[in-house]
Short mmCIF file of C-alpha atoms and ligand atoms in Angstrom, two decimals:
data_model
loop_
_atom_site.label_atom_id
_atom_site.label_comp_id
_atom_site.label_asym_id
_atom_site.label_seq_id
_atom_site.Cartn_x
_atom_site.Cartn_y
_atom_site.Cartn_z
CA UNK A 1 92.03 -134.97 -23.60
CA UNK A 2 88.71 -136.72 -23.95
CA UNK A 3 85.80 -134.74 -25.42
CA UNK A 4 83.02 -137.30 -25.71
CA UNK A 5 81.17 -138.47 -22.63
CA UNK A 6 78.00 -140.53 -22.44
CA UNK A 7 76.81 -138.70 -19.33
CA UNK A 8 77.80 -136.27 -16.62
CA UNK A 9 78.73 -139.25 -14.44
CA UNK A 10 81.13 -140.35 -17.14
CA UNK A 11 82.77 -136.95 -17.23
CA UNK A 12 83.03 -136.88 -13.44
CA UNK A 13 84.63 -140.32 -13.41
CA UNK A 14 87.13 -139.22 -16.04
CA UNK A 15 88.06 -136.02 -14.19
CA UNK A 16 88.48 -138.01 -10.98
CA UNK A 17 90.82 -140.39 -12.75
CA UNK A 18 92.98 -137.81 -14.55
CA UNK A 19 93.10 -135.27 -11.70
CA UNK A 20 93.58 -137.53 -8.70
CA UNK A 21 94.75 -134.54 -6.64
CA UNK A 22 91.40 -132.79 -6.98
CA UNK A 23 89.22 -133.77 -4.08
CA UNK A 24 85.71 -133.33 -2.83
CA UNK A 25 82.14 -133.11 -3.99
CA UNK A 26 80.85 -132.17 -7.44
CA UNK A 27 78.41 -129.29 -7.72
CA UNK A 28 74.99 -129.54 -9.33
CA UNK A 29 75.79 -126.32 -11.18
CA UNK A 30 76.51 -127.30 -14.76
CA UNK A 31 79.16 -125.47 -16.76
CA UNK A 32 78.83 -124.10 -20.28
CA UNK A 33 77.25 -121.40 -22.37
CA UNK A 34 73.90 -123.15 -22.65
CA UNK A 35 73.45 -123.26 -18.89
CA UNK A 36 74.62 -119.64 -18.65
CA UNK A 37 72.07 -118.39 -21.18
CA UNK A 38 69.37 -120.35 -19.42
CA UNK A 39 70.20 -118.59 -16.13
CA UNK A 40 70.35 -115.23 -17.88
CA UNK A 41 66.83 -115.71 -19.26
CA UNK A 42 65.57 -116.14 -15.69
CA UNK A 43 66.93 -112.79 -14.50
CA UNK A 44 64.26 -110.71 -12.70
CA UNK A 45 65.65 -107.19 -12.43
CA UNK A 46 62.54 -105.82 -10.67
CA UNK A 47 62.67 -108.32 -7.83
CA UNK A 48 66.46 -108.24 -7.67
CA UNK A 49 66.73 -104.76 -6.19
CA UNK A 50 64.25 -105.44 -3.38
CA UNK A 51 65.24 -108.94 -2.41
CA UNK A 52 68.89 -109.57 -3.23
CA UNK A 53 70.09 -109.28 0.37
CA UNK A 54 67.79 -112.13 1.42
CA UNK A 55 68.99 -115.69 1.07
CA UNK A 56 65.91 -116.59 -0.93
CA UNK A 57 66.05 -113.35 -2.92
CA UNK A 58 66.13 -113.05 -6.71
CA UNK A 59 69.89 -113.33 -7.13
CA UNK A 60 71.05 -114.75 -10.44
CA UNK A 61 73.76 -117.37 -9.77
CA UNK A 62 75.52 -116.04 -12.87
CA UNK A 63 78.84 -115.65 -11.04
CA UNK A 64 80.66 -118.84 -12.17
CA UNK A 65 79.83 -118.05 -15.80
CA UNK A 66 80.92 -114.42 -15.50
CA UNK A 67 84.07 -115.44 -13.67
CA UNK A 68 85.14 -117.74 -16.49
CA UNK A 69 84.02 -115.48 -19.31
CA UNK A 70 81.31 -117.89 -20.44
CA UNK A 71 79.24 -114.72 -20.43
CA UNK A 72 80.71 -111.22 -20.41
CA UNK A 73 79.48 -108.33 -18.27
CA UNK A 74 78.74 -106.41 -21.47
CA UNK A 75 76.62 -109.27 -22.83
CA UNK A 76 74.51 -109.29 -19.67
CA UNK A 77 74.03 -105.52 -19.88
CA UNK A 78 73.12 -105.75 -23.59
CA UNK A 79 70.60 -108.46 -22.80
CA UNK A 80 68.86 -106.18 -20.27
CA UNK A 81 68.78 -103.42 -22.84
CA UNK A 82 67.31 -105.73 -25.47
CA UNK A 83 64.49 -106.55 -23.05
CA UNK A 84 63.66 -102.84 -22.86
CA UNK A 85 64.12 -102.39 -19.10
CA UNK A 86 64.47 -98.76 -18.03
CA UNK A 87 67.48 -97.58 -16.01
CA UNK A 88 65.52 -97.31 -12.76
CA UNK A 89 64.73 -101.04 -12.93
CA UNK A 90 68.20 -102.29 -13.82
CA UNK A 91 70.26 -99.87 -11.72
CA UNK A 92 70.56 -102.07 -8.61
CA UNK A 93 71.65 -105.05 -10.68
CA UNK A 94 74.08 -103.09 -12.85
CA UNK A 95 75.67 -101.62 -9.74
CA UNK A 96 76.49 -105.16 -8.59
CA UNK A 97 77.83 -106.15 -12.00
CA UNK A 98 80.00 -103.04 -11.81
CA UNK A 99 81.60 -104.32 -8.59
CA UNK A 100 83.11 -107.09 -10.64
CA UNK A 101 84.42 -104.64 -13.21
CA UNK A 102 85.83 -102.46 -10.44
CA UNK A 103 87.71 -105.34 -8.78
CA UNK A 104 89.08 -106.49 -12.15
CA UNK A 105 90.40 -103.01 -12.83
CA UNK A 106 92.21 -102.96 -9.49
CA UNK A 107 93.61 -106.40 -10.25
CA UNK A 108 95.06 -105.04 -13.49
CA UNK A 109 96.86 -102.37 -11.47
CA UNK A 110 97.92 -104.37 -8.46
CA UNK A 111 98.52 -107.87 -9.83
CA UNK A 112 99.73 -110.21 -7.07
CA UNK A 113 99.51 -107.20 -4.75
CA UNK A 114 95.87 -108.17 -4.17
CA UNK A 115 97.27 -110.76 -1.72
CA UNK A 116 98.85 -108.03 0.43
CA UNK A 117 97.04 -105.85 2.94
CA UNK A 118 96.25 -102.73 0.92
CA UNK A 119 95.98 -100.67 4.11
CA UNK A 120 96.46 -101.37 7.83
CA UNK A 121 93.60 -103.05 9.72
CA UNK A 122 91.26 -100.49 11.34
CA UNK A 123 90.26 -103.01 14.02
CA UNK A 124 92.68 -101.86 16.71
CA UNK A 125 94.80 -104.94 15.96
CA UNK A 126 97.79 -105.37 13.68
CA UNK A 127 98.23 -108.06 11.04
CA UNK A 128 100.48 -109.98 13.46
CA UNK A 129 97.51 -110.42 15.83
CA UNK A 130 95.70 -112.61 13.29
CA UNK A 131 96.32 -116.36 12.96
CA UNK A 132 97.61 -118.08 9.84
CA UNK A 133 95.67 -121.33 10.20
CA UNK A 134 92.04 -121.92 9.45
CA UNK A 135 90.60 -123.64 12.56
CA UNK A 136 89.54 -127.22 11.78
CA UNK A 137 86.11 -126.76 13.34
CA UNK A 138 85.35 -124.25 10.59
CA UNK A 139 86.33 -126.50 7.68
CA UNK A 140 84.76 -129.52 9.37
CA UNK A 141 81.58 -127.62 10.13
CA UNK A 142 81.74 -128.45 13.82
CA UNK A 143 81.77 -125.03 15.49
CA UNK A 144 78.33 -125.80 16.91
CA UNK A 145 76.94 -122.61 15.39
CA UNK A 146 74.25 -123.91 13.05
CA UNK A 147 74.57 -120.99 10.63
CA UNK A 148 78.34 -121.09 10.21
CA UNK A 149 78.50 -124.89 10.06
CA UNK A 150 75.89 -124.93 7.36
CA UNK A 151 77.66 -122.17 5.38
CA UNK A 152 80.93 -124.08 5.54
CA UNK A 153 79.29 -127.23 4.27
CA UNK A 154 77.45 -125.42 1.51
CA UNK A 155 80.65 -123.81 0.29
CA UNK A 156 82.39 -127.16 0.11
CA UNK A 157 79.58 -129.12 -1.51
CA UNK A 158 77.95 -126.62 -3.89
CA UNK A 159 80.78 -124.16 -4.60
CA UNK A 160 78.35 -121.27 -4.23
CA UNK A 161 77.41 -118.95 -1.38
CA UNK A 162 75.00 -116.04 -1.38
CA UNK A 163 76.77 -112.67 -1.09
CA UNK A 164 75.41 -112.07 2.40
CA UNK A 165 76.62 -115.50 3.54
CA UNK A 166 80.10 -114.76 2.18
CA UNK A 167 80.11 -111.56 4.24
CA UNK A 168 78.99 -113.30 7.44
CA UNK A 169 81.35 -116.22 7.07
CA UNK A 170 84.31 -113.99 6.22
CA UNK A 171 83.53 -111.65 9.13
CA UNK A 172 83.22 -114.62 11.50
CA UNK A 173 86.59 -116.00 10.41
CA UNK A 174 88.44 -112.68 10.57
CA UNK A 175 86.84 -110.84 13.46
CA UNK A 176 85.45 -113.55 15.75
CA UNK A 177 88.18 -116.14 15.20
CA UNK A 178 90.91 -113.58 14.48
CA UNK A 179 92.32 -115.35 11.45
CA UNK A 180 94.14 -113.52 8.63
CA UNK A 181 91.88 -112.70 5.70
CA UNK A 182 94.39 -114.31 3.31
CA UNK A 183 93.80 -117.69 4.95
CA UNK A 184 90.05 -117.47 4.54
CA UNK A 185 90.36 -116.13 1.01
CA UNK A 186 92.51 -119.08 -0.10
CA UNK A 187 89.93 -121.49 1.33
CA UNK A 188 87.11 -119.77 -0.60
CA UNK A 189 89.13 -119.88 -3.84
CA UNK A 190 89.52 -123.63 -3.55
CA UNK A 191 85.79 -124.18 -3.47
CA UNK A 192 83.85 -121.36 -5.11
CA UNK A 193 82.94 -122.14 -8.71
CA UNK A 194 83.18 -118.39 -9.22
CA UNK A 195 86.45 -118.23 -7.26
CA UNK A 196 88.16 -115.15 -8.62
CA UNK A 197 91.33 -113.69 -7.13
CA UNK A 198 90.16 -110.10 -7.57
CA UNK A 199 86.51 -110.28 -6.45
CA UNK A 200 87.35 -112.71 -3.69
CA UNK A 201 90.49 -111.21 -2.18
CA UNK A 202 89.36 -107.62 -2.39
CA UNK A 203 86.00 -108.49 -0.82
CA UNK A 204 87.87 -110.24 2.00
CA UNK A 205 90.04 -107.11 2.39
CA UNK A 206 86.88 -105.03 2.53
CA UNK A 207 85.49 -107.18 5.35
CA UNK A 208 88.85 -107.15 7.16
CA UNK A 209 89.15 -103.33 6.82
CA UNK A 210 92.45 -103.50 4.94
CA UNK A 211 90.60 -102.02 1.96
CA UNK A 212 87.89 -99.95 3.65
CA UNK A 213 87.58 -97.42 6.45
CA UNK A 214 86.20 -99.89 8.99
CA UNK A 215 85.66 -103.61 9.47
CA UNK A 216 82.45 -105.28 8.32
CA UNK A 217 80.66 -107.14 11.09
CA UNK A 218 77.07 -108.15 11.76
CA UNK A 219 74.83 -109.22 14.59
CA UNK A 220 72.35 -112.01 15.19
CA UNK A 221 69.40 -109.78 14.39
CA UNK A 222 70.85 -109.04 10.95
CA UNK A 223 71.59 -112.68 10.15
CA UNK A 224 68.22 -113.87 11.45
CA UNK A 225 66.39 -111.29 9.38
CA UNK A 226 67.96 -112.05 6.03
CA UNK A 227 67.82 -115.82 6.55
CA UNK A 228 64.20 -115.76 7.78
CA UNK A 229 65.58 -117.31 10.98
CA UNK A 230 66.39 -120.50 9.13
CA UNK A 231 69.21 -121.49 11.49
CA UNK A 232 68.58 -119.35 14.55
CA UNK A 233 65.22 -121.00 15.28
CA UNK A 234 66.76 -124.37 16.04
CA UNK A 235 70.18 -123.22 17.24
CA UNK A 236 70.99 -124.11 20.87
CA UNK A 237 73.10 -120.94 21.14
CA UNK A 238 70.32 -118.58 20.14
CA UNK A 239 69.31 -116.95 23.40
CA UNK A 240 72.49 -116.90 25.47
CA UNK A 241 75.70 -118.16 23.93
CA UNK A 242 75.42 -116.96 20.34
CA UNK A 243 78.58 -114.94 19.68
CA UNK A 244 76.64 -112.64 17.36
CA UNK A 245 74.14 -111.60 20.02
CA UNK A 246 74.01 -107.90 20.87
CA UNK A 247 73.77 -104.45 19.37
CA UNK A 248 76.41 -103.12 16.99
CA UNK A 249 77.72 -100.93 19.81
CA UNK A 250 78.07 -103.90 22.13
CA UNK A 251 79.76 -106.00 19.47
CA UNK A 252 82.10 -103.14 18.63
CA UNK A 253 83.28 -103.07 22.25
CA UNK A 254 83.61 -106.82 22.42
CA UNK A 255 85.35 -107.40 19.08
CA UNK A 256 87.34 -104.20 18.65
CA UNK A 257 87.98 -102.82 22.14
CA UNK A 258 90.88 -100.66 20.99
CA UNK A 259 89.42 -99.41 17.74
CA UNK A 260 87.65 -96.23 16.83
CA UNK A 261 85.64 -96.05 13.68
CA UNK A 262 82.29 -94.52 12.74
CA UNK A 263 79.15 -96.56 13.42
CA UNK A 264 77.45 -95.64 10.14
CA UNK A 265 76.09 -98.24 7.75
CA UNK A 266 78.38 -100.32 5.59
CA UNK A 267 77.85 -101.22 1.99
CA UNK A 268 79.45 -103.86 -0.11
CA UNK A 269 76.71 -105.00 -2.27
CA UNK A 270 74.72 -105.17 0.94
CA UNK A 271 73.44 -103.15 3.84
CA UNK A 272 73.43 -103.97 7.49
CA UNK B 1 91.19 -129.40 -36.10
CA UNK B 2 92.21 -128.81 -39.72
CA UNK B 3 94.64 -131.43 -41.00
CA UNK B 4 96.68 -128.85 -42.90
CA UNK B 5 99.21 -126.54 -41.32
CA UNK B 6 97.37 -123.51 -40.04
CA UNK B 7 99.28 -120.26 -39.70
CA UNK B 8 97.35 -119.27 -36.58
CA UNK B 9 96.58 -120.99 -33.31
CA UNK B 10 94.07 -119.84 -30.70
CA UNK B 11 94.76 -120.25 -27.01
CA UNK B 12 91.61 -120.29 -24.88
CA UNK B 13 92.21 -119.69 -21.18
CA UNK B 14 90.01 -119.90 -18.13
CA UNK B 15 88.93 -116.25 -18.15
CA UNK B 16 87.25 -116.53 -21.53
CA UNK B 17 85.41 -119.83 -21.94
CA UNK B 18 82.73 -118.69 -24.38
CA UNK B 19 82.08 -119.66 -27.99
CA UNK B 20 81.68 -115.91 -28.55
CA UNK B 21 85.23 -115.32 -27.31
CA UNK B 22 86.63 -112.85 -29.90
CA UNK B 23 89.64 -115.04 -30.64
CA UNK B 24 87.44 -118.04 -31.47
CA UNK B 25 85.12 -115.91 -33.58
CA UNK B 26 88.01 -114.51 -35.55
CA UNK B 27 89.89 -117.81 -35.89
CA UNK B 28 87.42 -120.69 -35.65
CA UNK B 29 89.83 -123.69 -35.26
CA UNK B 30 91.60 -123.81 -31.95
CA UNK B 31 93.22 -125.92 -29.25
CA UNK B 32 92.76 -125.09 -25.56
CA UNK B 33 95.39 -125.89 -22.99
CA UNK B 34 94.46 -126.95 -19.50
CA UNK B 35 96.60 -124.96 -17.10
CA UNK B 36 97.57 -127.68 -14.68
CA UNK B 37 100.12 -125.70 -12.69
CA UNK B 38 97.48 -123.22 -11.72
CA UNK B 39 95.16 -125.97 -10.54
CA UNK B 40 97.86 -127.28 -8.24
CA UNK B 41 98.81 -123.86 -6.98
CA UNK B 42 95.26 -123.05 -5.96
CA UNK B 43 94.45 -126.60 -4.85
CA UNK B 44 91.36 -126.32 -6.95
CA UNK B 45 88.64 -128.73 -5.93
CA UNK B 46 87.02 -131.33 -8.13
CA UNK B 47 83.79 -129.38 -8.51
CA UNK B 48 85.63 -126.46 -10.09
CA UNK B 49 87.44 -128.71 -12.55
CA UNK B 50 84.19 -130.40 -13.60
CA UNK B 51 82.57 -126.99 -14.11
CA UNK B 52 85.46 -125.72 -16.24
CA UNK B 53 85.57 -128.97 -18.18
CA UNK B 54 81.87 -128.66 -18.99
CA UNK B 55 82.49 -125.15 -20.29
CA UNK B 56 85.32 -126.44 -22.49
CA UNK B 57 83.15 -129.20 -23.93
CA UNK B 58 80.89 -126.60 -25.55
CA UNK B 59 83.81 -124.96 -27.33
CA UNK B 60 85.24 -126.06 -30.68
CA UNK B 61 88.62 -126.76 -29.12
CA UNK B 62 91.13 -129.48 -28.51
CA UNK B 63 91.82 -129.87 -24.79
CA UNK B 64 95.43 -130.28 -23.74
CA UNK B 65 96.75 -130.48 -20.27
CA UNK B 66 100.07 -129.49 -18.74
CA UNK B 67 102.49 -126.62 -18.47
CA UNK B 68 101.00 -123.85 -20.61
CA UNK B 69 104.25 -122.58 -22.07
CA UNK B 70 105.47 -126.04 -23.00
CA UNK B 71 102.16 -127.17 -24.44
CA UNK B 72 101.66 -124.05 -26.50
CA UNK B 73 105.18 -124.17 -27.91
CA UNK B 74 104.66 -127.83 -28.78
CA UNK B 75 101.31 -127.15 -30.43
CA UNK B 76 102.68 -124.25 -32.46
CA UNK B 77 105.26 -126.64 -33.87
CA UNK B 78 102.76 -129.46 -34.42
CA UNK B 79 100.51 -127.21 -36.47
CA UNK B 80 103.28 -125.24 -38.10
CA UNK B 81 101.63 -122.08 -36.77
CA UNK B 82 103.37 -118.71 -36.87
CA UNK B 83 100.87 -116.69 -34.92
CA UNK B 84 99.15 -117.23 -31.59
CA UNK B 85 95.90 -115.49 -30.71
CA UNK B 86 94.23 -115.18 -27.33
CA UNK B 87 92.00 -112.85 -25.29
CA UNK B 88 93.04 -110.41 -22.59
CA UNK B 89 93.04 -111.15 -18.85
CA UNK B 90 94.13 -109.04 -15.86
CA UNK B 91 95.89 -112.03 -14.27
CA UNK B 92 99.60 -111.32 -13.67
CA UNK B 93 100.33 -114.95 -14.43
CA UNK B 94 98.71 -114.53 -17.84
CA UNK B 95 100.74 -111.36 -18.47
CA UNK B 96 103.90 -113.22 -17.62
CA UNK B 97 103.11 -116.14 -19.94
CA UNK B 98 102.30 -113.68 -22.75
CA UNK B 99 105.62 -111.92 -22.28
CA UNK B 100 107.44 -115.21 -22.66
CA UNK B 101 105.35 -116.30 -25.64
CA UNK B 102 105.83 -113.04 -27.50
CA UNK B 103 109.57 -113.68 -27.51
CA UNK B 104 108.97 -116.75 -29.65
CA UNK B 105 105.86 -116.05 -31.71
CA UNK B 106 103.70 -113.29 -33.05
CA UNK B 107 101.15 -112.92 -30.30
CA UNK B 108 97.82 -111.19 -30.75
CA UNK B 109 95.75 -110.43 -27.62
CA UNK B 110 92.16 -109.50 -28.42
CA UNK B 111 90.07 -107.29 -26.13
CA UNK B 112 86.85 -108.43 -24.47
CA UNK B 113 84.00 -105.95 -25.00
CA UNK B 114 84.14 -103.73 -21.89
CA UNK B 115 81.29 -102.90 -19.49
CA UNK B 116 82.10 -99.20 -19.69
CA UNK B 117 84.10 -97.48 -22.42
CA UNK B 118 87.77 -96.86 -21.59
CA UNK B 119 88.25 -93.58 -19.67
CA UNK B 120 91.19 -91.22 -19.85
CA UNK B 121 91.27 -91.09 -16.08
CA UNK B 122 89.30 -93.27 -13.70
CA UNK B 123 89.56 -92.85 -9.92
CA UNK B 124 89.62 -96.31 -8.33
CA UNK B 125 90.32 -95.25 -4.76
CA UNK B 126 86.93 -96.55 -3.64
CA UNK B 127 83.99 -98.10 -5.50
CA UNK B 128 81.86 -94.98 -4.98
CA UNK B 129 84.30 -92.90 -7.03
CA UNK B 130 84.43 -95.46 -9.81
CA UNK B 131 80.62 -95.75 -9.81
CA UNK B 132 80.17 -91.99 -10.17
CA UNK B 133 81.76 -92.29 -13.60
CA UNK B 134 80.56 -95.80 -14.47
CA UNK B 135 76.87 -95.08 -13.92
CA UNK B 136 76.95 -92.43 -16.63
CA UNK B 137 78.20 -94.86 -19.26
CA UNK B 138 76.92 -98.26 -18.27
CA UNK B 139 73.36 -98.03 -19.62
CA UNK B 140 71.32 -95.59 -21.67
CA UNK B 141 69.34 -93.27 -19.38
C1 FAD C 1 84.13 -112.63 1.12
C2 FAD C 1 83.61 -112.54 -0.29
C3 FAD C 1 84.18 -113.29 -1.31
C4 FAD C 1 83.71 -113.19 -2.62
N1 FAD C 1 84.32 -113.93 -3.60
C5 FAD C 1 83.88 -113.83 -4.88
C6 FAD C 1 84.52 -114.59 -5.91
O1 FAD C 1 85.48 -115.32 -5.70
N2 FAD C 1 84.02 -114.46 -7.18
C7 FAD C 1 82.97 -113.65 -7.47
O2 FAD C 1 82.56 -113.59 -8.63
N3 FAD C 1 82.37 -112.92 -6.50
C8 FAD C 1 82.78 -112.99 -5.23
N4 FAD C 1 82.15 -112.25 -4.25
C9 FAD C 1 81.10 -111.29 -4.63
C10 FAD C 1 79.66 -111.80 -4.57
O3 FAD C 1 79.39 -112.37 -3.33
C11 FAD C 1 79.34 -112.82 -5.67
O4 FAD C 1 79.72 -112.33 -6.93
C12 FAD C 1 77.84 -113.12 -5.72
O5 FAD C 1 77.37 -113.54 -4.48
C13 FAD C 1 77.57 -114.19 -6.78
O6 FAD C 1 76.23 -114.61 -6.76
P1 FAD C 1 75.20 -114.23 -7.91
O7 FAD C 1 75.77 -114.49 -9.25
O8 FAD C 1 73.93 -114.93 -7.58
O9 FAD C 1 75.11 -112.67 -7.68
P2 FAD C 1 74.09 -111.56 -8.20
O10 FAD C 1 73.69 -110.78 -7.01
O11 FAD C 1 73.03 -112.16 -9.03
O12 FAD C 1 75.03 -110.60 -9.06
C14 FAD C 1 75.22 -110.71 -10.46
C15 FAD C 1 76.70 -110.68 -10.76
O13 FAD C 1 77.31 -109.45 -10.37
C16 FAD C 1 78.62 -109.68 -9.85
N5 FAD C 1 78.65 -109.28 -8.43
C17 FAD C 1 77.60 -109.13 -7.60
N6 FAD C 1 78.00 -108.69 -6.40
C18 FAD C 1 79.34 -108.57 -6.46
C19 FAD C 1 80.35 -108.15 -5.54
N7 FAD C 1 80.05 -107.73 -4.30
N8 FAD C 1 81.64 -108.16 -5.95
C20 FAD C 1 81.97 -108.57 -7.22
N9 FAD C 1 81.04 -108.97 -8.12
C21 FAD C 1 79.76 -108.96 -7.76
C22 FAD C 1 78.88 -111.17 -9.98
O14 FAD C 1 79.58 -111.42 -11.17
C23 FAD C 1 77.48 -111.75 -10.03
O15 FAD C 1 77.41 -112.97 -10.73
C24 FAD C 1 82.61 -112.33 -2.93
C25 FAD C 1 82.05 -111.60 -1.89
C26 FAD C 1 82.52 -111.69 -0.58
C27 FAD C 1 81.87 -110.88 0.49
#
């Protein structure tokens, strides 16, 4: 296939022509080792630990490069070491890198089994209670919830979502819309530039509770805090009809009326 | 590509798109095959293909497209190669293709430098158990 292109536009036109089945937008994120090393050089391990749960936090956007082996996890670690950072500074970041390693190791063991529920749902529902189809208002971004509509659009146009956004969107799809995690996971894989069967599916299972002791869910206060109210401020649902409104206890009763699980904090690269 | 028959061919797949990929470092001349079946199976969007294509353009490889098994077999014949080299991947699809290939050719699968050294026993029940071991080996401290 062709290797010489005058510009990115040229390449895009060529791909469009030879892969007519591949639809949708093109991301601004550029592939390749050069771009990966450039992103690596911008890594701020000090700020990372304190801010990574915030949408405007110092996350690295290295995921598409790590996913496709443009950079290896070991290379990133060695880079940190070469910069002389002590363990206390790099620990939060390395813990996140390790999540990828952990999921890959499970993938080696389970293979296609990562598409099956690893454990039963702990939500008080069974797998049969969850729908197979992704509701069109989610993919079209017309739920009316400014946050979720914006997340859906961002996924489809940029191919990247912040970790916290992935958690919220996955939780919304599974627990509020009662859709099977497999359906949501397949949708993410289509669009994420870092789409990885292991990291993606097992994170979805973690949110669903089929690979954790309880479901992951969130409330409006949590979303508003880590987004600096970006969507809530102008959302017509904010005060009364927002489905995320309420305390964790209230949401537990509403979403999982038949389920018993501890109310303690959850962690998957993030805290409540 | 060399214009003389090379005894070895490198297969670069989508889990290892780096010029520092151990197979490329060991055997510098290589074709890469675009795994079209997989793209269809996942309904991969245009933005992902462009990203992967851009990664490929920085590698010293020939880009082929189609069924991986067929293309690799064809390329082995074209180049008169006896041995095929690639890098490891946990993907079951990759394992399956390798099984098939190793029936026909000498296949060498090179390891990617790991994040933590291989352990005799590693508990993967939950991340916390894995991390208890991993944090001891991941970084000097
Ligand atoms: C529902 C859901 C789906 C996900 N799907 C994917 C996916 O398909 N591919 C993917 O690479 N990650 C996935 N993740 C994990 C995580 O959200 C992304 O790796 C991260 O947001 C990528 O952004 P970053 O590179 O800026 O991350 P940073 O915070 O800068 O982290 C650095 C690197 O560490 C790794 N990492 C960080 N957090 C995690 C995590 N929780 N699990 C696994 N690896 C992690 C990634 O390789 C990442 O590039 C998913 C998470 C959820 C909740």
